[in-house]
Amino acid sequence: MSAVAAVAADPSVRSPLPVLGRDVAVPLVTGGEVTYAALDQAASAPALQRVWDDVAAYAPYYGSVHRGAGYLSQLSTDLFENARRTVAEFLDCRADDQLVFTRSTTDSLNLLAAALPDGCEVFVFETEHHAALLPWQRAGRVTFLDAPDSPAQAVETLERALAARDPHGPALVCVTGASNVTGELWPVRELAAAAHAHGARIVLDAAQLAPHRAVSVRALDVDWVAFSGHKLYAPFGSGVLAGRADWLRDAEPYLAGGGASRTVTRRADGGVDVRWHETAARHEAGSPNVIGAYAIASACKALTEAGFDALAAREEALVRAVREGLADVPEVRFLSLFGDDAPRVGVLSFVVDGWNSSHFAAALSAEYGIGVRDGLFCAHPLVRRLLGGDTGGTGECGAPEAGALNAIRVSVGVGTPEEHVARFVRAVRELVRDGARWSYRTVDGRCVPDTSGRP
């Protein structure tokens, strides 16, 4: 029995958490319709049905948060603060940690970058998503570390860099929990130990980790953790930064405005004096996204109740089905830093010999109803390293350019049906063997079906 057939026949691999969009039909360029296979969940995951139901049940009761005496305002304020507590429990935060609701992981890490103390030096691997790679240059000195070949080398590289720094100044390490390109798990606990041994702090980018594995701030011993609701099956515009309160409390508010301020008074010289909150509200100016926060809390509860051990086992079976289903297709090459057998979440990137990746992804969508991601995945230095070069371009659609600088990413989640994985494997094999059935052209940098005439 093939790996795909085994997954389809195993009841334990069936999705335990239904998601929205599972029955959406999309047109095929070759005619007819098919149920959409959403296999780009590393970019944005569909909302859990439970999250949608919870949000819909609350929506009629929406009111202003922290700003009204009315019943709906009080109810919404309680809901917002209870959501904060629920997410803190989900992350196993320390008692004195602060949890700030933001817009996204990118927003969270930019907030922390704005809160860095003077003279802080930041250490970050070149393998990071741009959200974790780029914010620090505005705030202080940054040391970019070369991509490691193994988890052990990652720890050794960080230790060498930290040992060479000024031991008296503040320092921060930023690291992902799971790569958004390869899905590989990083040695977060070991990196945290190395950081703390050299007097540095560490922030965990858990955008790809939190939807797939339990994240414990205490067990991993990280100082901060950041993640996004839209990857955690709660795509309602909220994110989270949680961790040590001192740097956040000492920093200027991320945004100035109502909610962040405690009192504002006029001075005799005509100016104003402001006393800012010292709680999470300091960095939550403006009317908060209570629906987004509530959605994240709902997702946290659903994932916890489903059990991450069971979710991870199911996900590993789906990943195994993809890898084993394509193992005898020599044209397909999976990308990896730590090796093919490295532990990973449900994210795989690959290239296909003789194909431009944008063309291949377009054919998967137009001819099979399968949504994947192509390109550099907002991790340009890492993908360039994995592809072995820097051509500076992606090539023209339809041109079999081995040197084109892009790849294809397939990613699964808690709501991915096994049939979608089976269809993906079948489609890749057919495209490699028979080629595309339709003609494609480049429009505004994207490869799209040519609908101007016959294929």
Tab-separated table of C-alpha atoms in Angstrom:
chain	number	residue	atom	x	y	z
A	1	MET	CA	0.000	0.000	0.000
A	2	SER	CA	1.343	3.446	-0.943
A	3	ALA	CA	1.892	6.111	1.694
A	4	VAL	CA	-0.983	8.151	0.274
A	5	ALA	CA	-3.318	5.164	0.287
A	6	ALA	CA	-2.281	4.320	3.837
A	7	VAL	CA	-3.112	7.837	4.987
A	8	ALA	CA	-6.490	7.725	3.264
A	9	ALA	CA	-7.314	4.377	4.879
A	10	ASP	CA	-6.288	5.375	8.411
A	11	PRO	CA	-9.182	6.883	10.421
A	12	SER	CA	-6.731	8.468	12.858
A	13	VAL	CA	-5.466	10.714	10.089
A	14	ARG	CA	-8.885	12.258	9.470
A	15	SER	CA	-9.126	15.948	10.335
A	16	PRO	CA	-10.241	16.417	13.978
A	17	LEU	CA	-10.908	20.146	13.576
A	18	PRO	CA	-13.114	21.295	10.680
A	19	VAL	CA	-12.193	24.544	8.953
A	20	LEU	CA	-14.066	27.043	6.833
A	21	GLY	CA	-13.781	26.639	3.081
A	22	ARG	CA	-13.507	22.881	3.120
A	23	ASP	CA	-16.294	22.557	0.520
A	24	VAL	CA	-15.411	25.514	-1.729
A	25	ALA	CA	-15.474	24.562	-5.419
A	26	VAL	CA	-13.131	26.299	-7.864
A	27	PRO	CA	-13.132	26.237	-11.679
A	28	LEU	CA	-10.520	24.371	-13.679
A	29	VAL	CA	-9.108	25.923	-16.819
A	30	THR	CA	-9.615	22.579	-18.551
A	31	GLY	CA	-13.327	22.604	-17.681
A	32	GLY	CA	-15.490	21.700	-14.714
A	33	GLU	CA	-14.966	22.332	-11.018
A	34	VAL	CA	-13.202	20.661	-8.120
A	35	THR	CA	-13.094	21.158	-4.360
A	36	TYR	CA	-10.268	23.550	-3.603
A	37	ALA	CA	-7.213	21.974	-1.974
A	38	ALA	CA	-5.736	24.668	0.281
A	39	LEU	CA	-2.117	23.582	0.629
A	40	ASP	CA	-0.613	26.989	1.384
A	41	GLN	CA	-1.408	27.056	5.077
A	42	ALA	CA	2.055	28.266	6.051
A	43	ALA	CA	1.025	31.608	4.522
A	44	SER	CA	-2.467	31.839	6.014
A	45	ALA	CA	-4.559	29.070	7.483
A	46	PRO	CA	-8.349	28.954	7.150
A	47	ALA	CA	-10.422	29.770	10.196
A	48	LEU	CA	-11.434	26.864	12.346
A	49	GLN	CA	-15.192	26.322	12.206
A	50	ARG	CA	-15.246	26.661	15.976
A	51	VAL	CA	-13.462	30.016	15.792
A	52	TRP	CA	-15.937	31.274	13.216
A	53	ASP	CA	-18.871	30.088	15.322
A	54	ASP	CA	-17.493	31.758	18.444
A	55	VAL	CA	-16.879	35.034	16.625
A	56	ALA	CA	-20.354	34.958	15.051
A	57	ALA	CA	-21.959	34.307	18.443
A	58	TYR	CA	-20.144	37.284	19.982
A	59	ALA	CA	-20.526	39.743	17.094
A	60	PRO	CA	-24.009	41.042	18.054
A	61	TYR	CA	-22.621	41.923	21.487
A	62	TYR	CA	-19.624	43.884	20.191
A	63	GLY	CA	-18.851	47.036	22.139
A	64	SER	CA	-15.984	49.407	22.894
A	65	VAL	CA	-13.224	48.002	25.112
A	66	HIS	CA	-12.026	49.820	28.266
A	67	ARG	CA	-14.072	52.847	27.271
A	68	GLY	CA	-17.713	52.496	28.266
A	69	ALA	CA	-20.057	51.909	31.174
A	70	GLY	CA	-22.687	50.193	29.053
A	71	TYR	CA	-23.401	46.469	29.232
A	72	LEU	CA	-21.893	45.629	25.829
A	73	SER	CA	-18.775	47.634	26.579
A	74	GLN	CA	-18.307	45.839	29.885
A	75	LEU	CA	-18.949	42.476	28.257
A	76	SER	CA	-16.457	43.210	25.469
A	77	THR	CA	-13.832	44.394	27.952
A	78	ASP	CA	-14.196	41.175	29.953
A	79	LEU	CA	-14.005	39.136	26.760
A	80	PHE	CA	-10.834	40.955	25.657
A	81	GLU	CA	-9.046	40.517	28.975
A	82	ASN	CA	-10.165	36.901	29.289
A	83	ALA	CA	-8.736	36.313	25.812
A	84	ARG	CA	-5.420	37.707	27.055
A	85	ARG	CA	-5.430	35.233	29.944
A	86	THR	CA	-6.377	32.322	27.680
A	87	VAL	CA	-3.523	33.025	25.268
A	88	ALA	CA	-1.072	33.446	28.148
A	89	GLU	CA	-2.107	30.003	29.431
A	90	PHE	CA	-1.752	28.565	25.916
A	91	LEU	CA	1.839	29.853	25.832
A	92	ASP	CA	2.545	28.824	29.452
A	93	CYS	CA	3.724	32.331	30.255
A	94	ARG	CA	5.354	33.296	33.514
A	95	ALA	CA	3.221	35.059	36.102
A	96	ASP	CA	4.872	38.447	35.567
A	97	ASP	CA	4.997	38.320	31.759
A	98	GLN	CA	3.086	40.825	29.671
A	99	LEU	CA	0.981	39.783	26.683
A	100	VAL	CA	0.356	42.457	24.084
A	101	PHE	CA	-2.157	42.025	21.276
A	102	THR	CA	-0.713	43.263	17.989
A	103	ARG	CA	-1.640	42.960	14.319
A	104	SER	CA	0.717	40.103	13.376
A	105	THR	CA	4.097	38.484	14.002
A	106	THR	CA	5.682	41.245	11.921
A	107	ASP	CA	4.006	43.870	14.094
A	108	SER	CA	5.053	42.059	17.274
A	109	LEU	CA	8.721	41.907	16.338
A	110	ASN	CA	8.752	45.512	15.185
A	111	LEU	CA	7.235	46.448	18.547
A	112	LEU	CA	10.019	44.623	20.359
A	113	ALA	CA	12.618	46.227	18.084
A	114	ALA	CA	11.250	49.634	19.076
A	115	ALA	CA	11.553	48.648	22.745
A	116	LEU	CA	15.216	47.604	22.668
A	117	PRO	CA	17.354	49.386	25.264
A	118	ASP	CA	20.085	51.709	24.070
A	119	GLY	CA	23.169	49.929	22.833
A	120	CYS	CA	21.417	46.611	22.350
A	121	GLU	CA	23.063	44.239	19.875
A	122	VAL	CA	20.851	41.792	18.008
A	123	PHE	CA	21.901	38.385	16.686
A	124	VAL	CA	19.789	36.773	13.991
A	125	PHE	CA	20.370	33.935	11.528
A	126	GLU	CA	20.142	34.706	7.824
A	127	THR	CA	17.589	31.888	7.615
A	128	GLU	CA	14.820	33.915	9.250
A	129	HIS	CA	11.597	35.102	7.662
A	130	HIS	CA	11.873	38.782	6.800
A	131	ALA	CA	9.527	39.599	9.699
A	132	ALA	CA	12.268	38.399	12.057
A	133	LEU	CA	15.246	39.396	9.906
A	134	LEU	CA	14.594	43.048	9.099
A	135	PRO	CA	13.112	45.022	12.056
A	136	TRP	CA	16.330	45.189	14.090
A	137	GLN	CA	18.397	47.348	11.734
A	138	ARG	CA	16.392	50.412	12.759
A	139	ALA	CA	17.031	49.866	16.440
A	140	GLY	CA	20.689	49.002	16.932
A	141	ARG	CA	23.633	46.877	15.914
A	142	VAL	CA	22.777	43.647	14.143
A	143	THR	CA	24.956	40.593	13.611
A	144	PHE	CA	23.652	38.326	10.863
A	145	LEU	CA	24.688	34.721	11.405
A	146	ASP	CA	25.351	32.280	8.568
A	147	ALA	CA	22.897	29.462	7.940
A	148	PRO	CA	23.847	26.341	9.919
A	149	ASP	CA	23.929	22.815	8.512
A	150	SER	CA	22.564	21.201	11.670
A	151	PRO	CA	20.873	22.136	14.947
A	152	ALA	CA	24.154	21.583	16.772
A	153	GLN	CA	25.959	23.944	14.412
A	154	ALA	CA	23.267	26.566	15.005
A	155	VAL	CA	24.033	26.490	18.728
A	156	GLU	CA	27.804	26.554	18.132
A	157	THR	CA	27.507	29.486	15.720
A	158	LEU	CA	25.459	31.502	18.193
A	159	GLU	CA	27.797	30.720	21.090
A	160	ARG	CA	30.835	31.901	19.122
A	161	ALA	CA	29.117	35.126	18.124
A	162	LEU	CA	27.924	35.871	21.647
A	163	ALA	CA	31.310	35.100	23.155
A	164	ALA	CA	32.877	37.768	20.931
A	165	ARG	CA	30.471	40.552	21.924
A	166	ASP	CA	30.769	43.188	24.619
A	167	PRO	CA	29.615	41.210	27.666
A	168	HIS	CA	28.318	44.282	29.475
A	169	GLY	CA	25.790	45.629	26.988
A	170	PRO	CA	22.264	44.339	26.348
A	171	ALA	CA	21.808	41.754	23.611
A	172	LEU	CA	18.943	39.949	21.954
A	173	VAL	CA	18.787	36.767	19.887
A	174	CYS	CA	15.905	36.259	17.455
A	175	VAL	CA	15.183	32.762	16.170
A	176	THR	CA	12.364	30.880	14.525
A	177	GLY	CA	10.805	27.810	16.060
A	178	ALA	CA	10.098	26.185	12.699
A	179	SER	CA	11.285	27.325	9.286
A	180	ASN	CA	8.638	28.768	7.001
A	181	VAL	CA	10.631	27.373	4.057
A	182	THR	CA	11.651	23.862	5.095
A	183	GLY	CA	9.404	23.278	8.111
A	184	GLU	CA	12.422	22.110	10.093
A	185	LEU	CA	12.327	22.527	13.866
A	186	TRP	CA	15.053	24.661	15.411
A	187	PRO	CA	16.776	23.874	18.757
A	188	VAL	CA	15.050	26.680	20.617
A	189	ARG	CA	15.750	25.487	24.148
A	190	GLU	CA	19.453	25.010	23.426
A	191	LEU	CA	19.697	28.396	21.735
A	192	ALA	CA	17.956	30.013	24.702
A	193	ALA	CA	20.442	28.391	27.067
A	194	ALA	CA	23.342	29.687	24.967
A	195	ALA	CA	21.875	33.188	24.892
A	196	HIS	CA	21.327	33.323	28.636
A	197	ALA	CA	24.777	31.911	29.364
A	198	HIS	CA	26.237	34.946	27.604
A	199	GLY	CA	23.910	37.496	29.181
A	200	ALA	CA	21.618	37.860	26.176
A	201	ARG	CA	17.866	37.533	25.857
A	202	ILE	CA	15.971	35.633	23.170
A	203	VAL	CA	12.728	36.117	21.264
A	204	LEU	CA	11.026	33.202	19.548
A	205	ASP	CA	9.270	33.692	16.234
A	206	ALA	CA	6.560	31.063	16.692
A	207	ALA	CA	4.502	31.966	13.627
A	208	GLN	CA	5.106	28.536	12.079
A	209	LEU	CA	5.531	26.644	15.356
A	210	ALA	CA	2.459	27.588	17.386
A	211	PRO	CA	-0.105	26.175	14.901
A	212	HIS	CA	1.642	22.788	14.922
A	213	ARG	CA	3.311	22.205	18.290
A	214	ALA	CA	2.756	23.180	21.905
A	215	VAL	CA	4.779	26.288	22.812
A	216	SER	CA	5.810	26.744	26.429
A	217	VAL	CA	7.590	29.965	27.314
A	218	ARG	CA	8.736	28.364	30.555
A	219	ALA	CA	9.935	25.052	29.141
A	220	LEU	CA	11.751	26.667	26.222
A	221	ASP	CA	13.026	29.400	28.566
A	222	VAL	CA	12.553	32.146	25.988
A	223	ASP	CA	12.138	35.762	26.999
A	224	TRP	CA	9.499	36.616	24.387
A	225	VAL	CA	7.373	34.809	21.868
A	226	ALA	CA	5.560	36.241	18.846
A	227	PHE	CA	2.954	34.710	16.559
A	228	SER	CA	0.040	35.575	14.259
A	229	GLY	CA	-3.628	34.709	14.435
A	230	HIS	CA	-3.908	34.228	10.681
A	231	LYS	CA	-1.547	31.249	10.825
A	232	LEU	CA	-3.262	29.875	13.946
A	233	TYR	CA	-6.635	29.360	12.227
A	234	ALA	CA	-7.893	32.751	13.466
A	235	PRO	CA	-7.478	35.145	10.511
A	236	PHE	CA	-9.074	38.221	12.047
A	237	GLY	CA	-6.176	40.674	12.075
A	238	SER	CA	-4.495	40.039	15.428
A	239	GLY	CA	-1.128	38.816	16.638
A	240	VAL	CA	0.658	38.377	19.951
A	241	LEU	CA	3.864	39.433	21.659
A	242	ALA	CA	4.287	37.864	25.103
A	243	GLY	CA	7.172	37.858	27.538
A	244	ARG	CA	9.334	39.921	29.869
A	245	ALA	CA	7.696	43.143	30.988
A	246	ASP	CA	10.716	45.318	31.757
A	247	TRP	CA	11.886	46.307	28.258
A	248	LEU	CA	8.284	46.855	27.181
A	249	ARG	CA	7.500	48.907	30.267
A	250	ASP	CA	10.600	51.100	29.886
A	251	ALA	CA	10.106	51.807	26.180
A	252	GLU	CA	8.149	54.636	24.639
A	253	PRO	CA	4.686	53.452	23.587
A	254	TYR	CA	4.713	51.727	20.209
A	255	LEU	CA	1.830	54.001	19.174
A	256	ALA	CA	0.844	57.189	20.974
A	257	GLY	CA	-2.832	57.687	21.632
A	258	GLY	CA	-5.836	56.802	23.724
A	259	GLY	CA	-5.625	53.578	25.656
A	260	ALA	CA	-1.854	53.819	26.049
A	261	SER	CA	-2.072	56.979	28.148
A	262	ARG	CA	-3.175	57.135	31.784
A	263	THR	CA	-3.354	60.924	32.135
A	264	VAL	CA	-2.685	63.888	29.861
A	265	THR	CA	-2.348	67.361	31.366
A	266	ARG	CA	-1.475	70.820	30.109
A	267	ARG	CA	1.681	72.503	31.345
A	268	ALA	CA	2.064	76.157	32.216
A	269	ASP	CA	4.214	76.639	29.092
A	270	GLY	CA	1.354	75.407	26.921
A	271	GLY	CA	2.674	71.905	26.269
A	272	VAL	CA	1.308	68.598	27.557
A	273	ASP	CA	2.566	66.009	30.020
A	274	VAL	CA	1.634	62.368	29.544
A	275	ARG	CA	1.716	59.482	31.978
A	276	TRP	CA	1.705	56.209	30.069
A	277	HIS	CA	0.379	52.879	31.273
A	278	GLU	CA	2.951	50.371	32.497
A	279	THR	CA	0.829	47.356	31.560
A	280	ALA	CA	0.309	45.829	28.112
A	281	ALA	CA	-2.039	48.748	27.379
A	282	ARG	CA	1.088	50.896	26.949
A	283	HIS	CA	1.538	49.338	23.498
A	284	GLU	CA	-2.135	48.880	22.590
A	285	ALA	CA	-3.141	52.446	21.737
A	286	GLY	CA	-6.454	52.931	19.946
A	287	SER	CA	-9.553	50.768	19.995
A	288	PRO	CA	-8.308	47.188	20.240
A	289	ASN	CA	-9.295	44.431	17.846
A	290	VAL	CA	-11.432	42.546	20.341
A	291	ILE	CA	-12.756	40.145	17.694
A	292	GLY	CA	-9.220	39.302	16.589
A	293	ALA	CA	-8.096	38.692	20.169
A	294	TYR	CA	-11.166	36.572	20.903
A	295	ALA	CA	-10.574	34.555	17.731
A	296	ILE	CA	-6.991	33.764	18.769
A	297	ALA	CA	-8.179	32.689	22.218
A	298	SER	CA	-10.830	30.458	20.645
A	299	ALA	CA	-8.221	28.824	18.411
A	300	CYS	CA	-5.895	28.312	21.373
A	301	LYS	CA	-8.650	26.496	23.255
A	302	ALA	CA	-9.553	24.323	20.260
A	303	LEU	CA	-5.957	23.265	19.599
A	304	THR	CA	-5.323	22.546	23.265
A	305	GLU	CA	-8.449	20.423	23.568
A	306	ALA	CA	-7.631	18.487	20.390
A	307	GLY	CA	-4.175	17.722	21.794
A	308	PHE	CA	-0.932	18.642	20.059
A	309	ASP	CA	0.422	15.094	20.237
A	310	ALA	CA	-2.463	13.809	18.137
A	311	LEU	CA	-2.341	16.807	15.787
A	312	ALA	CA	1.410	16.411	15.275
A	313	ALA	CA	1.104	12.674	14.600
A	314	ARG	CA	-1.543	13.312	11.958
A	315	GLU	CA	0.517	16.056	10.364
A	316	GLU	CA	3.611	13.844	10.265
A	317	ALA	CA	1.596	11.184	8.439
A	318	LEU	CA	0.543	13.734	5.808
A	319	VAL	CA	4.124	14.961	5.345
A	320	ARG	CA	5.321	11.376	5.060
A	321	ALA	CA	2.671	10.712	2.421
A	322	VAL	CA	3.978	13.603	0.322
A	323	ARG	CA	7.630	12.636	0.624
A	324	GLU	CA	7.081	8.924	0.039
A	325	GLY	CA	4.581	9.564	-2.738
A	326	LEU	CA	7.211	11.541	-4.653
A	327	ALA	CA	10.282	9.573	-3.587
A	328	ASP	CA	10.553	7.810	-6.966
A	329	VAL	CA	10.237	11.036	-8.984
A	330	PRO	CA	13.876	12.061	-9.486
A	331	GLU	CA	12.926	15.447	-10.931
A	332	VAL	CA	11.532	16.546	-7.551
A	333	ARG	CA	14.103	17.843	-5.050
A	334	PHE	CA	13.029	18.834	-1.546
A	335	LEU	CA	14.892	21.676	0.175
A	336	SER	CA	16.429	21.191	3.595
A	337	LEU	CA	18.999	22.742	5.907
A	338	PHE	CA	19.332	19.940	8.428
A	339	GLY	CA	18.716	16.903	6.214
A	340	ASP	CA	15.707	15.007	4.905
A	341	ASP	CA	15.129	13.208	8.205
A	342	ALA	CA	15.121	16.330	10.373
A	343	PRO	CA	11.977	16.803	12.482
A	344	ARG	CA	9.625	19.319	10.878
A	345	VAL	CA	6.138	20.743	10.901
A	346	GLY	CA	3.821	20.367	7.920
A	347	VAL	CA	5.822	22.560	5.534
A	348	LEU	CA	7.826	21.291	2.541
A	349	SER	CA	9.528	23.260	-0.225
A	350	PHE	CA	10.840	21.759	-3.445
A	351	VAL	CA	11.925	22.410	-7.006
A	352	VAL	CA	11.207	20.375	-10.129
A	353	ASP	CA	13.942	19.891	-12.714
A	354	GLY	CA	12.980	21.375	-16.061
A	355	TRP	CA	10.224	23.551	-14.606
A	356	ASN	CA	9.992	27.161	-13.581
A	357	SER	CA	8.393	26.972	-10.130
A	358	SER	CA	5.884	29.722	-10.886
A	359	HIS	CA	4.718	27.770	-13.943
A	360	PHE	CA	4.435	24.565	-11.942
A	361	ALA	CA	2.415	26.233	-9.171
A	362	ALA	CA	0.124	27.883	-11.733
A	363	ALA	CA	-0.565	24.516	-13.361
A	364	LEU	CA	-1.359	22.939	-9.983
A	365	SER	CA	-3.928	25.653	-9.389
A	366	ALA	CA	-5.481	25.976	-12.850
A	367	GLU	CA	-5.568	22.299	-13.803
A	368	TYR	CA	-5.991	20.564	-10.428
A	369	GLY	CA	-7.530	23.130	-8.055
A	370	ILE	CA	-4.549	22.984	-5.704
A	371	GLY	CA	-3.242	26.125	-3.991
A	372	VAL	CA	0.467	26.151	-3.133
A	373	ARG	CA	3.031	28.946	-2.812
A	374	ASP	CA	5.856	29.711	-5.201
A	375	GLY	CA	8.693	32.199	-4.942
A	376	LEU	CA	11.143	33.032	-2.152
A	377	PHE	CA	8.643	32.895	0.728
A	378	CYS	CA	9.770	36.184	2.353
A	379	ALA	CA	13.014	34.418	3.267
A	380	HIS	CA	15.244	35.424	0.376
A	381	PRO	CA	18.690	34.696	1.865
A	382	LEU	CA	17.621	31.211	2.975
A	383	VAL	CA	15.999	30.210	-0.305
A	384	ARG	CA	18.965	31.540	-2.274
A	385	ARG	CA	21.280	29.440	-0.141
A	386	LEU	CA	19.141	26.316	-0.540
A	387	LEU	CA	18.958	26.797	-4.308
A	388	GLY	CA	22.698	27.237	-4.474
A	389	GLY	CA	22.915	30.653	-6.059
A	390	ASP	CA	21.614	34.131	-6.619
A	391	THR	CA	20.442	34.642	-10.164
A	392	GLY	CA	18.392	37.688	-9.189
A	393	GLY	CA	15.350	36.635	-11.200
A	394	THR	CA	12.550	34.102	-11.406
A	395	GLY	CA	12.579	33.421	-15.122
A	396	GLU	CA	9.729	33.545	-17.603
A	397	CYS	CA	6.611	31.460	-17.162
A	398	GLY	CA	6.739	28.250	-19.164
A	399	ALA	CA	10.478	28.393	-19.688
A	400	PRO	CA	12.302	25.324	-18.321
A	401	GLU	CA	15.042	27.323	-16.621
A	402	ALA	CA	17.089	25.360	-14.127
A	403	GLY	CA	18.671	28.593	-12.880
A	404	ALA	CA	15.431	30.399	-12.071
A	405	LEU	CA	15.479	31.561	-8.485
A	406	ASN	CA	12.216	30.342	-7.002
A	407	ALA	CA	10.747	27.267	-5.359
A	408	ILE	CA	7.380	25.678	-4.552
A	409	ARG	CA	6.013	25.249	-1.037
A	410	VAL	CA	3.280	22.870	0.060
A	411	SER	CA	1.961	23.141	3.609
A	412	VAL	CA	-0.762	21.390	5.563
A	413	GLY	CA	-2.730	22.092	8.726
A	414	VAL	CA	-5.213	20.602	11.133
A	415	GLY	CA	-8.043	20.792	8.595
A	416	THR	CA	-6.214	19.342	5.593
A	417	PRO	CA	-8.132	16.333	4.198
A	418	GLU	CA	-6.045	13.343	3.182
A	419	GLU	CA	-7.673	13.494	-0.260
A	420	HIS	CA	-6.040	16.860	-0.875
A	421	VAL	CA	-2.617	15.397	-0.184
A	422	ALA	CA	-3.367	12.431	-2.447
A	423	ARG	CA	-4.494	14.797	-5.217
A	424	PHE	CA	-1.351	16.870	-4.820
A	425	VAL	CA	0.932	13.842	-5.126
A	426	ARG	CA	-0.976	12.614	-8.160
A	427	ALA	CA	-0.871	16.054	-9.791
A	428	VAL	CA	2.874	16.480	-9.293
A	429	ARG	CA	3.539	13.060	-10.785
A	430	GLU	CA	1.299	13.774	-13.780
A	431	LEU	CA	2.804	17.191	-14.468
A	432	VAL	CA	6.342	15.818	-14.312
A	433	ARG	CA	5.427	12.897	-16.575
A	434	ASP	CA	3.075	14.558	-19.079
A	435	GLY	CA	3.612	18.294	-18.758
A	436	ALA	CA	0.922	20.968	-18.450
A	437	ARG	CA	-2.259	20.592	-20.482
A	438	TRP	CA	-2.668	24.337	-20.928
A	439	SER	CA	-0.575	27.265	-22.110
A	440	TYR	CA	0.592	29.896	-19.633
A	441	ARG	CA	1.999	33.394	-19.836
A	442	THR	CA	3.547	35.963	-17.503
A	443	VAL	CA	1.301	38.830	-16.415
A	444	ASP	CA	2.568	41.395	-13.903
A	445	GLY	CA	5.248	38.970	-12.798
A	446	ARG	CA	2.833	36.090	-12.208
A	447	CYS	CA	2.370	32.961	-14.285
A	448	VAL	CA	-1.286	32.622	-15.325
A	449	PRO	CA	-3.277	30.486	-17.777
A	450	ASP	CA	-3.391	31.958	-21.263
A	451	THR	CA	-7.106	32.325	-21.867
A	452	SER	CA	-6.729	34.175	-25.157
A	453	GLY	CA	-7.135	31.024	-27.186
A	454	ARG	CA	-6.878	27.258	-27.127
A	455	PRO	CA	-4.170	25.630	-24.968
